CSV table of C-alpha atoms and ligand atoms in Angstrom, one decimal:
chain,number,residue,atom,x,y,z
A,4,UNK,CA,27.2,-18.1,27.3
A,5,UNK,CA,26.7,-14.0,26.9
A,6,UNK,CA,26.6,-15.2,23.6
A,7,UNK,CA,23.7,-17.7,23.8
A,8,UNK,CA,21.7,-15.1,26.1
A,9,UNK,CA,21.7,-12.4,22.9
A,10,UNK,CA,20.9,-14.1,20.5
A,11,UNK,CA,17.5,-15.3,22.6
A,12,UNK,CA,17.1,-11.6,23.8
A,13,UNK,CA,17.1,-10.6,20.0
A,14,UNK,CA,14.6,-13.6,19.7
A,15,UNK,CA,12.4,-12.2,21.9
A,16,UNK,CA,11.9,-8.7,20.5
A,17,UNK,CA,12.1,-10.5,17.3
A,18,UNK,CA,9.1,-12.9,18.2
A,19,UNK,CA,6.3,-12.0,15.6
A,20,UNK,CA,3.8,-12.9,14.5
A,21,UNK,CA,2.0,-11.9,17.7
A,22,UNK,CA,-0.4,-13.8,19.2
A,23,UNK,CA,-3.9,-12.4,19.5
A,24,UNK,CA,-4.0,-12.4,23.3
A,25,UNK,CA,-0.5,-10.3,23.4
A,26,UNK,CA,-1.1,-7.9,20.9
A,27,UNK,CA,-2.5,-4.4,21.9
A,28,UNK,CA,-3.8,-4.3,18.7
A,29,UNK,CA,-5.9,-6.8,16.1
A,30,UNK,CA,-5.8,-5.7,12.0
A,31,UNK,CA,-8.1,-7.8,10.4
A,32,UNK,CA,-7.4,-8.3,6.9
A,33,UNK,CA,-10.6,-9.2,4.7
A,34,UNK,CA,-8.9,-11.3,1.4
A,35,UNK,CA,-11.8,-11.9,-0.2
A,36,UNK,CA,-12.8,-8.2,-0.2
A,37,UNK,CA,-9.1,-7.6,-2.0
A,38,UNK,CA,-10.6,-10.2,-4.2
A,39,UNK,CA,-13.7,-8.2,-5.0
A,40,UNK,CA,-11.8,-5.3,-5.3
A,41,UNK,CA,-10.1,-7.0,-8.2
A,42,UNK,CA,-13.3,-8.2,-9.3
A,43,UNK,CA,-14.6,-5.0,-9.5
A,44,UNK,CA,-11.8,-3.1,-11.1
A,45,UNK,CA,-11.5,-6.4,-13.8
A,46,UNK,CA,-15.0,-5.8,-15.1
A,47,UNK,CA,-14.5,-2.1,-15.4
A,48,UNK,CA,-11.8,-2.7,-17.5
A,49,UNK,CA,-13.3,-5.2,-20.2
A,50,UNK,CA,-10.9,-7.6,-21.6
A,51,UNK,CA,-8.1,-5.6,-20.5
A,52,UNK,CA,-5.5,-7.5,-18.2
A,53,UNK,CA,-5.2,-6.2,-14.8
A,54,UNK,CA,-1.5,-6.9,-12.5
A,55,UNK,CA,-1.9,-6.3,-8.7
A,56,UNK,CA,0.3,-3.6,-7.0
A,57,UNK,CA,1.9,-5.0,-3.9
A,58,UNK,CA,4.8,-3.0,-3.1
A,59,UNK,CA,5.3,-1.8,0.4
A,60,UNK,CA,4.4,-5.2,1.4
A,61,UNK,CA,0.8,-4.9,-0.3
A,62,UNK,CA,0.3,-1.4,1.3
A,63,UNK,CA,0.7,-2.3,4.7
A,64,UNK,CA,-1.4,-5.3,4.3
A,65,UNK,CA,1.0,-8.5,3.4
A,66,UNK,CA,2.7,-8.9,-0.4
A,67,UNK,CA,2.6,-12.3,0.5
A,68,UNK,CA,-1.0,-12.8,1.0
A,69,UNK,CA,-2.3,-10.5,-1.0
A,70,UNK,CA,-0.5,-12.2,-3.7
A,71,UNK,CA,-1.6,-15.1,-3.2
A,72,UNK,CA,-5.5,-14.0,-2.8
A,73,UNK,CA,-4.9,-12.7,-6.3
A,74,UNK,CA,-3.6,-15.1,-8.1
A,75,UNK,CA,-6.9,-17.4,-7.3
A,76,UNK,CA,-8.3,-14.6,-9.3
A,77,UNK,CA,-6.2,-15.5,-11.9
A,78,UNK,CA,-3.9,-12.0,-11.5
A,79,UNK,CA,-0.4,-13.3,-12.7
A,80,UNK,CA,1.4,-9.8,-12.9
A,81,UNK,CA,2.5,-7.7,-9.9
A,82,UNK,CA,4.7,-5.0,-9.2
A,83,UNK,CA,6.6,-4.0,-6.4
A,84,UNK,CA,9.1,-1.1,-6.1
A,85,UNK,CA,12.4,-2.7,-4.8
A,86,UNK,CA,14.3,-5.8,-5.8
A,87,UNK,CA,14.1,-6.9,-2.6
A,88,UNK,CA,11.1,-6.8,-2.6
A,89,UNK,CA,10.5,-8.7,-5.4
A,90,UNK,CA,13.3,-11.4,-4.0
A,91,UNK,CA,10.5,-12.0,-1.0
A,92,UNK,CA,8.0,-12.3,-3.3
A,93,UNK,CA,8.9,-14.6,-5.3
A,94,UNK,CA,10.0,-16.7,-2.3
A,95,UNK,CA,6.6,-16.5,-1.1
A,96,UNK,CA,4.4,-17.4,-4.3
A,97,UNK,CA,7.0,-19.3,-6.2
A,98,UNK,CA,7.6,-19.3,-10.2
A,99,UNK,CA,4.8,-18.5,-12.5
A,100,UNK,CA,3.4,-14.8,-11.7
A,101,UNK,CA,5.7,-12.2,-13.6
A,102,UNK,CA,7.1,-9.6,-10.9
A,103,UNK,CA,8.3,-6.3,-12.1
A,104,UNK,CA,10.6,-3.8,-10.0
A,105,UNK,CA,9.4,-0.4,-10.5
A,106,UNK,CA,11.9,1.2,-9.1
A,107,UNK,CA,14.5,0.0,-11.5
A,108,UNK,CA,17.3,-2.7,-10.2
A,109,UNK,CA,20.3,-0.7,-8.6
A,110,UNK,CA,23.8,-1.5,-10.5
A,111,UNK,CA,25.2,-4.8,-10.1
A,112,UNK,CA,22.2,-6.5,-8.5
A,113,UNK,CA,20.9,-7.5,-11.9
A,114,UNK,CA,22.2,-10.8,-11.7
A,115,UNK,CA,20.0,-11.5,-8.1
A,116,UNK,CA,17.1,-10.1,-10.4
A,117,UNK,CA,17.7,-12.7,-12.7
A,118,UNK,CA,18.8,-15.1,-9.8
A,119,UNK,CA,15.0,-14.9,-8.4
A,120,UNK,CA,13.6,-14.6,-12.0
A,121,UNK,CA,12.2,-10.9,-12.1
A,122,UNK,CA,11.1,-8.1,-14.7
A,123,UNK,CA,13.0,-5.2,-14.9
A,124,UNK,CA,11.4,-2.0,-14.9
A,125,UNK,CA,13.6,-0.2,-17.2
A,126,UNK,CA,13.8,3.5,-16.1
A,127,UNK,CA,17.6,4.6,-18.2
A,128,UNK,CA,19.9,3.6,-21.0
A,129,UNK,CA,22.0,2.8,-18.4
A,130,UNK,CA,19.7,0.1,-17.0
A,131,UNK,CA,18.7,-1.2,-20.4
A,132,UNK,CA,22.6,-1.7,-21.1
A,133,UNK,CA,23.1,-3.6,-17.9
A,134,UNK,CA,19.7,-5.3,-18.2
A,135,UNK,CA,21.4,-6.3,-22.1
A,136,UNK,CA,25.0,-7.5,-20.6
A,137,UNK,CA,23.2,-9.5,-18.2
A,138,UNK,CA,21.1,-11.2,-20.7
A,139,UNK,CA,24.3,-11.6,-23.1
A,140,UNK,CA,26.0,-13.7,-20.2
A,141,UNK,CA,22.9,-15.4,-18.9
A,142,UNK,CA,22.3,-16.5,-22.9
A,143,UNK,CA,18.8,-15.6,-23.0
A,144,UNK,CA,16.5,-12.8,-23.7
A,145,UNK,CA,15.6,-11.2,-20.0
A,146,UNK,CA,12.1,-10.1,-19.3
A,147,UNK,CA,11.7,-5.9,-19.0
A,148,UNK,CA,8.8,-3.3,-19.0
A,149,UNK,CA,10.7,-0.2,-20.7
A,150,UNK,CA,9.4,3.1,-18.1
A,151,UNK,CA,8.9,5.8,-19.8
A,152,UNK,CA,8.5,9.4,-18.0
A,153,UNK,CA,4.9,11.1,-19.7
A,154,UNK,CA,5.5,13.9,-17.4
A,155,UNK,CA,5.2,13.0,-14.0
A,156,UNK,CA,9.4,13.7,-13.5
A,157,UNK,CA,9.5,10.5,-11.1
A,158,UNK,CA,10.7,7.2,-12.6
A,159,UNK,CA,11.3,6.3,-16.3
A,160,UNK,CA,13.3,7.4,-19.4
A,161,UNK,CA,13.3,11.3,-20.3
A,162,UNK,CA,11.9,12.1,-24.1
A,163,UNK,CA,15.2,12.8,-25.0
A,164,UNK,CA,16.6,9.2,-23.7
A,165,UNK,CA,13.9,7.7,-25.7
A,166,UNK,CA,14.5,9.3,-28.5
A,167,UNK,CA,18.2,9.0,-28.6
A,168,UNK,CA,17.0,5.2,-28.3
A,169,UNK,CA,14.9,5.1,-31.6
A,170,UNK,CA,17.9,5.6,-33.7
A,171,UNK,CA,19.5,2.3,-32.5
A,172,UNK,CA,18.8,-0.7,-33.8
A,173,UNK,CA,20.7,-3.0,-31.8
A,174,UNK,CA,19.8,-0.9,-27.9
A,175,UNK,CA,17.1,-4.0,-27.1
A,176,UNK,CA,19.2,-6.7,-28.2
A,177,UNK,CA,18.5,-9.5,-25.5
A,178,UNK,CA,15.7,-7.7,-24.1
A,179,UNK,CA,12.2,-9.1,-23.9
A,180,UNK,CA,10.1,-6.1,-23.9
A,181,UNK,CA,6.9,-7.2,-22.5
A,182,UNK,CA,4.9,-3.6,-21.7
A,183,UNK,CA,6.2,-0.5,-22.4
A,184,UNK,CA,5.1,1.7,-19.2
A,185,UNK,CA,4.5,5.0,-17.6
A,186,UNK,CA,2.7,6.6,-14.5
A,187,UNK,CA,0.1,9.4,-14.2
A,188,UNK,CA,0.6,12.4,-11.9
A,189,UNK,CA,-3.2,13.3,-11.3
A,190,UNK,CA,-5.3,10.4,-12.3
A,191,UNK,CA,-7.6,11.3,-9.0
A,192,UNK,CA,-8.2,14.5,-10.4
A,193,UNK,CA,-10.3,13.8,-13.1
A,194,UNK,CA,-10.4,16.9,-14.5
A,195,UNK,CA,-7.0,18.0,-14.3
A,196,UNK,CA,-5.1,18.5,-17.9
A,197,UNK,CA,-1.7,16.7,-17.0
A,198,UNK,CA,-3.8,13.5,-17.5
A,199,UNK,CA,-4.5,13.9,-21.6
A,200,UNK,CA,-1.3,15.4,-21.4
A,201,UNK,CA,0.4,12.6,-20.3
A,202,UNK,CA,-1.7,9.9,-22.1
A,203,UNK,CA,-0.8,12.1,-25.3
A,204,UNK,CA,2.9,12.0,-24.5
A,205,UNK,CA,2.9,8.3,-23.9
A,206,UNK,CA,1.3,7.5,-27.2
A,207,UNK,CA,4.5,9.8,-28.6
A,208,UNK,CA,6.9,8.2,-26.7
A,209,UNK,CA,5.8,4.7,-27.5
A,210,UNK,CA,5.6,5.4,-30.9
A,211,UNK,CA,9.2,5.3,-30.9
A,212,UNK,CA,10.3,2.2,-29.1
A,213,UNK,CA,9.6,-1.1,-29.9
A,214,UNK,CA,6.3,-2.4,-30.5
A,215,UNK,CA,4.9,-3.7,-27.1
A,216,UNK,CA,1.9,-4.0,-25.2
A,217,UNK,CA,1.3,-0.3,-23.1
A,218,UNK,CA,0.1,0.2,-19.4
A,219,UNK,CA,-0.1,3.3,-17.8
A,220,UNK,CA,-3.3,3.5,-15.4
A,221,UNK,CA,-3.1,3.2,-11.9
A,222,UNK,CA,-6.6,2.6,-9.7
A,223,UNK,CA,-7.8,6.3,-10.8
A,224,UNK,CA,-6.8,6.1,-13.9
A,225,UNK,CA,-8.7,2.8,-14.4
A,226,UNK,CA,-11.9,5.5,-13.6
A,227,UNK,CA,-10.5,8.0,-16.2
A,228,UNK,CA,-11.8,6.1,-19.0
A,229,UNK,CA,-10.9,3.3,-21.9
A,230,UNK,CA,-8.8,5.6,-23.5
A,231,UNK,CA,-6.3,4.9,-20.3
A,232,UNK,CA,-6.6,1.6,-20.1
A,233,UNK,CA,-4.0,0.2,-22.6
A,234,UNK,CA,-3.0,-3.3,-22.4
A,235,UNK,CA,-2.7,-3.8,-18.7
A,236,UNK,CA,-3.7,-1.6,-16.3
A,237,UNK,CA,-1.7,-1.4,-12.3
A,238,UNK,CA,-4.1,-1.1,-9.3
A,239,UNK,CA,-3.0,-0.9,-6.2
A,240,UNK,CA,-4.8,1.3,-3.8
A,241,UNK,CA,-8.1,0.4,-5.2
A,242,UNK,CA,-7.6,-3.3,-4.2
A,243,UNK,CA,-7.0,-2.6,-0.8
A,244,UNK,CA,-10.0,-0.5,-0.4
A,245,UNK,CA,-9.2,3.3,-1.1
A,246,UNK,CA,-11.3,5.0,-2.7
A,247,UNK,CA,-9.7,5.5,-6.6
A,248,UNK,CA,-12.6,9.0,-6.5
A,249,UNK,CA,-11.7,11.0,-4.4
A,250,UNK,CA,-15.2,13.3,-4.0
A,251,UNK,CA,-17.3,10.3,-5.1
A,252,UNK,CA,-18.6,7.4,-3.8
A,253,UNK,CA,-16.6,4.8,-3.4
A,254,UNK,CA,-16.7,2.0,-5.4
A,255,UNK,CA,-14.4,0.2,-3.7
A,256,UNK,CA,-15.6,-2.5,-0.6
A,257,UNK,CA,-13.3,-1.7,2.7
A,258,UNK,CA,-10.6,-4.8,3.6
A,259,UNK,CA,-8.7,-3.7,7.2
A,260,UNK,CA,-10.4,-3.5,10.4
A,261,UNK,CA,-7.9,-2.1,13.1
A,262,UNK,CA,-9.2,-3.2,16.7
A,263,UNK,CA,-7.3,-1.7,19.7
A,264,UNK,CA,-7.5,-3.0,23.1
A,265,UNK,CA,-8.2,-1.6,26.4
A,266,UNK,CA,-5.2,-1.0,29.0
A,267,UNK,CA,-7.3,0.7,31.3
A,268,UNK,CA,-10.4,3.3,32.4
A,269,UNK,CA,-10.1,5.3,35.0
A,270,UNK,CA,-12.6,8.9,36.1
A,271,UNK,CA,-11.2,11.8,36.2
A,272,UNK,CA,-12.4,15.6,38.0
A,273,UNK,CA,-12.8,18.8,36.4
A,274,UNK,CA,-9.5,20.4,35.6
A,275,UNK,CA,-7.2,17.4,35.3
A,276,UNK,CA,-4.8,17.2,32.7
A,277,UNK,CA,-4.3,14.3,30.7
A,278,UNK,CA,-2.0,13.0,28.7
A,279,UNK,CA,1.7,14.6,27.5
A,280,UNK,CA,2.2,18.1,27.9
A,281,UNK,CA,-1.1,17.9,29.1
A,282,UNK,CA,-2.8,19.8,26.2
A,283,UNK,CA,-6.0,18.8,27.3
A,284,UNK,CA,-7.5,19.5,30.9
A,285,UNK,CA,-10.9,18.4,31.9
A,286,UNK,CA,-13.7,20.4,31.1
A,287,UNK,CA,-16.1,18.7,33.9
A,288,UNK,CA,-15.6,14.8,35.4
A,289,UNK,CA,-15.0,12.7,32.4
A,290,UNK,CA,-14.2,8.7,32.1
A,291,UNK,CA,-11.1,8.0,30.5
A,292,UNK,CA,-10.1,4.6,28.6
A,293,UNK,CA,-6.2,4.1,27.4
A,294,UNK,CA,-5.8,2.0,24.5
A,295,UNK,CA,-2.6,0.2,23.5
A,296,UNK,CA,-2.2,1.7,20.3
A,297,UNK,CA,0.2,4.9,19.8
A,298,UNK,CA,2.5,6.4,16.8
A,299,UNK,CA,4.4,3.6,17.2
A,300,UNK,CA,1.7,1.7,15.3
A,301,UNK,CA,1.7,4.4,12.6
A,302,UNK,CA,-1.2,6.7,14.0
A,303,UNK,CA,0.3,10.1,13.4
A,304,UNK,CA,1.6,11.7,16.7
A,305,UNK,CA,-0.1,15.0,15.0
A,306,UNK,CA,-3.8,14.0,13.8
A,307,UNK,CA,-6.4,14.7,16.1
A,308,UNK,CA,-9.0,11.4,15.7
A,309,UNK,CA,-11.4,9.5,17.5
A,310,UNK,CA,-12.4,5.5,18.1
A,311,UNK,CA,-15.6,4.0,17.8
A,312,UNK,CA,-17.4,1.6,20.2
A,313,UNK,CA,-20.7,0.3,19.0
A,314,UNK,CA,-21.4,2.4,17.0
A,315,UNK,CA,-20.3,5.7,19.6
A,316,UNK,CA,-17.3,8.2,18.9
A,317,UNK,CA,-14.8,8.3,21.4
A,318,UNK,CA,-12.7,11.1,20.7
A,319,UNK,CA,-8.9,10.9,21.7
A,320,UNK,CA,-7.9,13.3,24.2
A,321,UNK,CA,-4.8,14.9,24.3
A,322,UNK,CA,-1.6,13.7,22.8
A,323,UNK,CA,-0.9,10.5,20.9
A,324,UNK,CA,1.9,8.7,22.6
A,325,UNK,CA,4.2,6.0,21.4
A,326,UNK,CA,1.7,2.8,22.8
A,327,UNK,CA,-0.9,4.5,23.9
A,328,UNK,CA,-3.9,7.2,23.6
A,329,UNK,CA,-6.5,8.6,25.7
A,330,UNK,CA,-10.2,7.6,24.7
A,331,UNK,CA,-13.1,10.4,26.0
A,332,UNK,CA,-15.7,7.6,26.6
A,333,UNK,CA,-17.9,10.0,29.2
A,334,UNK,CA,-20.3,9.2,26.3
A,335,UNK,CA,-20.9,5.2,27.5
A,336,UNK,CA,-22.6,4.1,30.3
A,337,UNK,CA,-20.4,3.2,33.7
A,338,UNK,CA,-18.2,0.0,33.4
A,339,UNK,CA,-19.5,-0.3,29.6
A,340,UNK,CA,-16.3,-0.5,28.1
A,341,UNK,CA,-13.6,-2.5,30.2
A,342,UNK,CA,-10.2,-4.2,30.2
A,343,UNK,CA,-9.3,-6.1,27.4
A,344,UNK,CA,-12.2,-4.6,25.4
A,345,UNK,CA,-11.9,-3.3,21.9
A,346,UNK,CA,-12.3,-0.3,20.0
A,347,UNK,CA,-12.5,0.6,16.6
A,348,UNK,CA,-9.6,2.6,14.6
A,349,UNK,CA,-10.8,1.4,11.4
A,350,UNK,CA,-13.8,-0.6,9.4
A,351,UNK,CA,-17.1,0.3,9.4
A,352,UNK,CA,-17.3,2.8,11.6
A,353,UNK,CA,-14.2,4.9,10.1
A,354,UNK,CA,-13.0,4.1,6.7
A,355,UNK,CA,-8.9,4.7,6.0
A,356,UNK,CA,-10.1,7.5,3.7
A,357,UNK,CA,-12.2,9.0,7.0
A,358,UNK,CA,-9.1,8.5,9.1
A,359,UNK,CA,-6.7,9.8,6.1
A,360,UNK,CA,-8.7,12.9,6.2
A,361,UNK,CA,-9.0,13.5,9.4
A,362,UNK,CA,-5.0,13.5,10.0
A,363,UNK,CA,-4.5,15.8,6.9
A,364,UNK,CA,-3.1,12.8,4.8
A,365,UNK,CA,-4.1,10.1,2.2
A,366,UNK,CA,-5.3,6.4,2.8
A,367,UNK,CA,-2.5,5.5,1.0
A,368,UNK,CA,-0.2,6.4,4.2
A,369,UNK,CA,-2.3,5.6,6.7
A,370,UNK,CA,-2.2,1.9,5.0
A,371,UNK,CA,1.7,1.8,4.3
A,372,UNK,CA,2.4,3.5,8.1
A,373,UNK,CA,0.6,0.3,9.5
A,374,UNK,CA,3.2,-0.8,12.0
A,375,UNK,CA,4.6,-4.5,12.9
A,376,UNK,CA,3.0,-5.3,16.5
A,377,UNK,CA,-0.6,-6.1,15.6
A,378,UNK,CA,-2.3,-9.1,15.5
A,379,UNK,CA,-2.9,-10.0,12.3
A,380,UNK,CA,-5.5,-12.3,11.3
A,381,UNK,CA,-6.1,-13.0,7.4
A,382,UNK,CA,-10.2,-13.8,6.9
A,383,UNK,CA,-11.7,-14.8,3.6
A,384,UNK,CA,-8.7,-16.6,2.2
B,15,PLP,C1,2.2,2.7,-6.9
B,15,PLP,C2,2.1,2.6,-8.4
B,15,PLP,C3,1.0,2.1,-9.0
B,15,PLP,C4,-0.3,1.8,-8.2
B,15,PLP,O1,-0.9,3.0,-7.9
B,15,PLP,P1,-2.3,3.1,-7.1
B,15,PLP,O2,-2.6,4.6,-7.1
B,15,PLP,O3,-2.0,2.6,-5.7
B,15,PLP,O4,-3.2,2.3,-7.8
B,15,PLP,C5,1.0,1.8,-10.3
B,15,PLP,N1,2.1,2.2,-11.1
B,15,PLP,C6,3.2,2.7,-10.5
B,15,PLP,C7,4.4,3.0,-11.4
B,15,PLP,C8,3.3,2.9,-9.1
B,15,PLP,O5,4.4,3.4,-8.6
C-alpha cells in the first residue's frame, strides 16, 4: 500500500513533459532555424563535412530533436561529451549517424560503447589500449577519433603521448581511426595568436599518427578561415543560434523563444519593498507583475535583466527567486498585461547573447542552464 502511494508520488513530480496550460513557462524551439543554421555554416565551409554538436542535450535544447532536424539535412556525425549521453542518443535516432564521446569512455564502459555502437574519442594511451582490447574481443576493428591536445590543456593526448605513439607500429591495431581531432582555445577571438598556434601544432601532431581525416574547428573556428576547416568541422553553438563573432553581426538566425506567464499584478505605493531582502523599495506608485519563472529555471539568481511585452522593457525588480520575479510594468497601460499573459525572456526582443551579456556570462550557459519545467513545443520540424 505505502508502497503503491510512492511510487505515484514520484510519478507525479516526475510527470514531464508539461502541458502548456501547467507550465509557468513556454520555450519554443524553432527546428528549422537549427536547420538553417546548418545551412548556413555548410555553405561557408565548401565541400567540407560538417557533424552537429549536441552534447548537453543539444545545449539545452533536445539531442534528440535536434538530431533528428539534422539528419534531414543530411548531418550523419554528432558529438556529445558523455557515454551516456551518447547511449540516449542512439536510442533516440537509431543506427546510421556516427556518435562520438568527447569526453573519452571512462574504464570499463567500453563494452556499453560498443554495446550502443559509438565512436570513441580517444584522449590517452590508456584509452586507445582499452579501445584495442575491446576491439580484440569484439573481433572487429572499433570506430575512434584519436584527440589530440594543440594547446588548449583540456581533453586529448599530450605531444609527448603522441609522440611516444609514433614509434609503435602495432598501438592502433584494431582501431578504426576515422578523424584525428583537436579543440581550439580562442577561436572567438579572431585575432588572438593561440589559434595559428594551435592549428600549427595540430598539423605537427598529426603528422605523426596515422593518416586520417582532421577536424579541429568549432562554430568560431568555422569563421577563422579555410585554413581551419580540415575534413570535418564541429558546430555547435552556432546551430543553436549564438552568435560564433562575438563583436560582429551575427550570422547566425535565433531558434528559442522563452515565454513566461503571469502569476499576478498587483500596485504598489511609494516606499514599498519588494521582493527578497527587499533590495528594491519603490521610488513612486509602481504596477508590479510576478512571473513564474525564477533560478530554478536557470535565470541566474545574480543577473540584473528585464522582460519584454510588445515590444516594452519591463525591468525586473529586486531579487530573482526560485519560481518567480518581479516585472516593473508602470510602463503599460492599466490592466494591459494580466493573468495568464506572457512575457518575453528571449526571441526577438532579447537574443541569448543580449541576455548572456547582461548576466555577465555567455549564451552558451544561458542555453545549457535552461531548466526542465517549461513547456516545450518543437516548431518547424
Ligand atoms: C563543445 C565542443 C565543440 C562545439 O563547440 P561550439 O563552440 O559550441 O561550436 C566542438 N568540439 C569540441 C571538442 C567541443 O567540446
Amino acid at each position: 500500500m505505502n508502497d503503491t502511494v510512492n511510487r505515484n508520488a514520484a510519478k507525479t513530480v516526475t510527470d514531464w513533459p508539461v502541458s502548456e496550460v501547467a507550465a509557468g513557462a513556454i520555450l519554443t524551439i524553432d527546428l528549422s532555424v537549427i536547420r538553417e543554421n546548418y545551412r548556413r555554416l555548410k555553405a561557408r565551409l565548401g565541400g567540407v563535412r560538417c557533424a552537429g554538436v549536441v552534447k548537453a542535450n543539444g545545449y539545452g535544447l533536445g539531442a534528440a530533436q535536434v538530431a533528428a532536424a539534422l539528419a534531414r539535412e543530411g548531418c550523419d556525425i554528432f558529438f556529445v561529451a558523455l557515454l551516456a549521453e551518447g547511449i540516449a542518443l542512439r536510442k533516440a535516432i537509431g543506427t546510421g549517424p556516427d556518435i562520438y564521446v568527447l569526453n573519452g569512455l571512462p574504464p570499463g564502459s567500453e563494452p556499453e560503447a560498443v554495446a550502443a555502437g559509438l565512436c570513441a574519442a580517444i584522449n590517452s594511451g590508456a584509452q586507445l589500449q582499452a579501445w584495442r582490447t575491446v576491439a580484440h574481443d569484439a573481433g572487429r576493428r572499433l570506430p575512434a577519433a584519436l584527440q589530440v591536445d594543440s594547446g588548449m590543456s583540456r581533453l586529448g593526448m599530450a605531444p609527448a603521448e603522441v609522440e611516444a605513439l609514433a614509434g609503435d607500429s602495432s598501438a592502433f591495431d584494431g582501431i578504426d581511426i576515422r578523424y584525428v581531432m583537436s579543440h581550439l582555445a580562442c577561436a572567438d577571438e579572431p585575432h588572438h595568436p593561440a589559434n595559428e598556434q594551435q592549428r600549427l601544432a595540430f598539423e605537427r601532431l598529426r603528422a605523426m599518427l596515422p593518416r586520417a581525416p582532421a577536424s579541429l574547428a568549432n562554430s568560431s573556428g568555422i569563421f577563422l578561415g579555410p585554413s581551419y576547416h580540415y575534413d570535418l568541422a564541429r558546430p555547435g553553438a552556432a546551430l543553436y543560434g549564438i552568435n560564433p563573432t562575438p563583436g560582429e553581426p551575427n550570422p547566425m538566425l535565433p531558434v528559442v523563444r522563452l515565454q513566461a506567464k503571469v502569476a499576478q499584478t498587483r500596485r504598489v505605493e511609494k516606499g514599498t519593498g519588494i521582493g527578497y531582502g527587499h533590495t528594491y523599495h519603490a521610488d513612486g506608485p509602481l504596477s508590479l507583475a510576478t512571473i513564474s519563472f525564477g533560478y530554478a529555471d536557470g535565470w541566474l539568481r545574480r543577473s540584473a535583466s528585464a522582460a519584454w511585452f510588445e515590444g516594452l522593457r519591463l525591468p525586473f525588480l529586486g531579487r530573482v527567486s526560485m519560481d518567480s520575479i518581479i516585472l516593473d510594468i508602470s510602463a503599460l497601460p492599466p490592466g494591459r498585461l494580466r493573468e495568464g499573459d506572457l512575457v518575453e525572456l528571449l526571441g526577438p526582443s532579447q537574443s541569448v547573447d543580449d541576455a548572456a551579456g547582461h548576466a555577465g556570462t555567455i549564451g552558451y550557459e544561458i542555453l545549457a542552464s535552461l531548466g526542465p519545467r517549461f513547456h516545450r513545443h518543437y516548431v518547424g520540424g
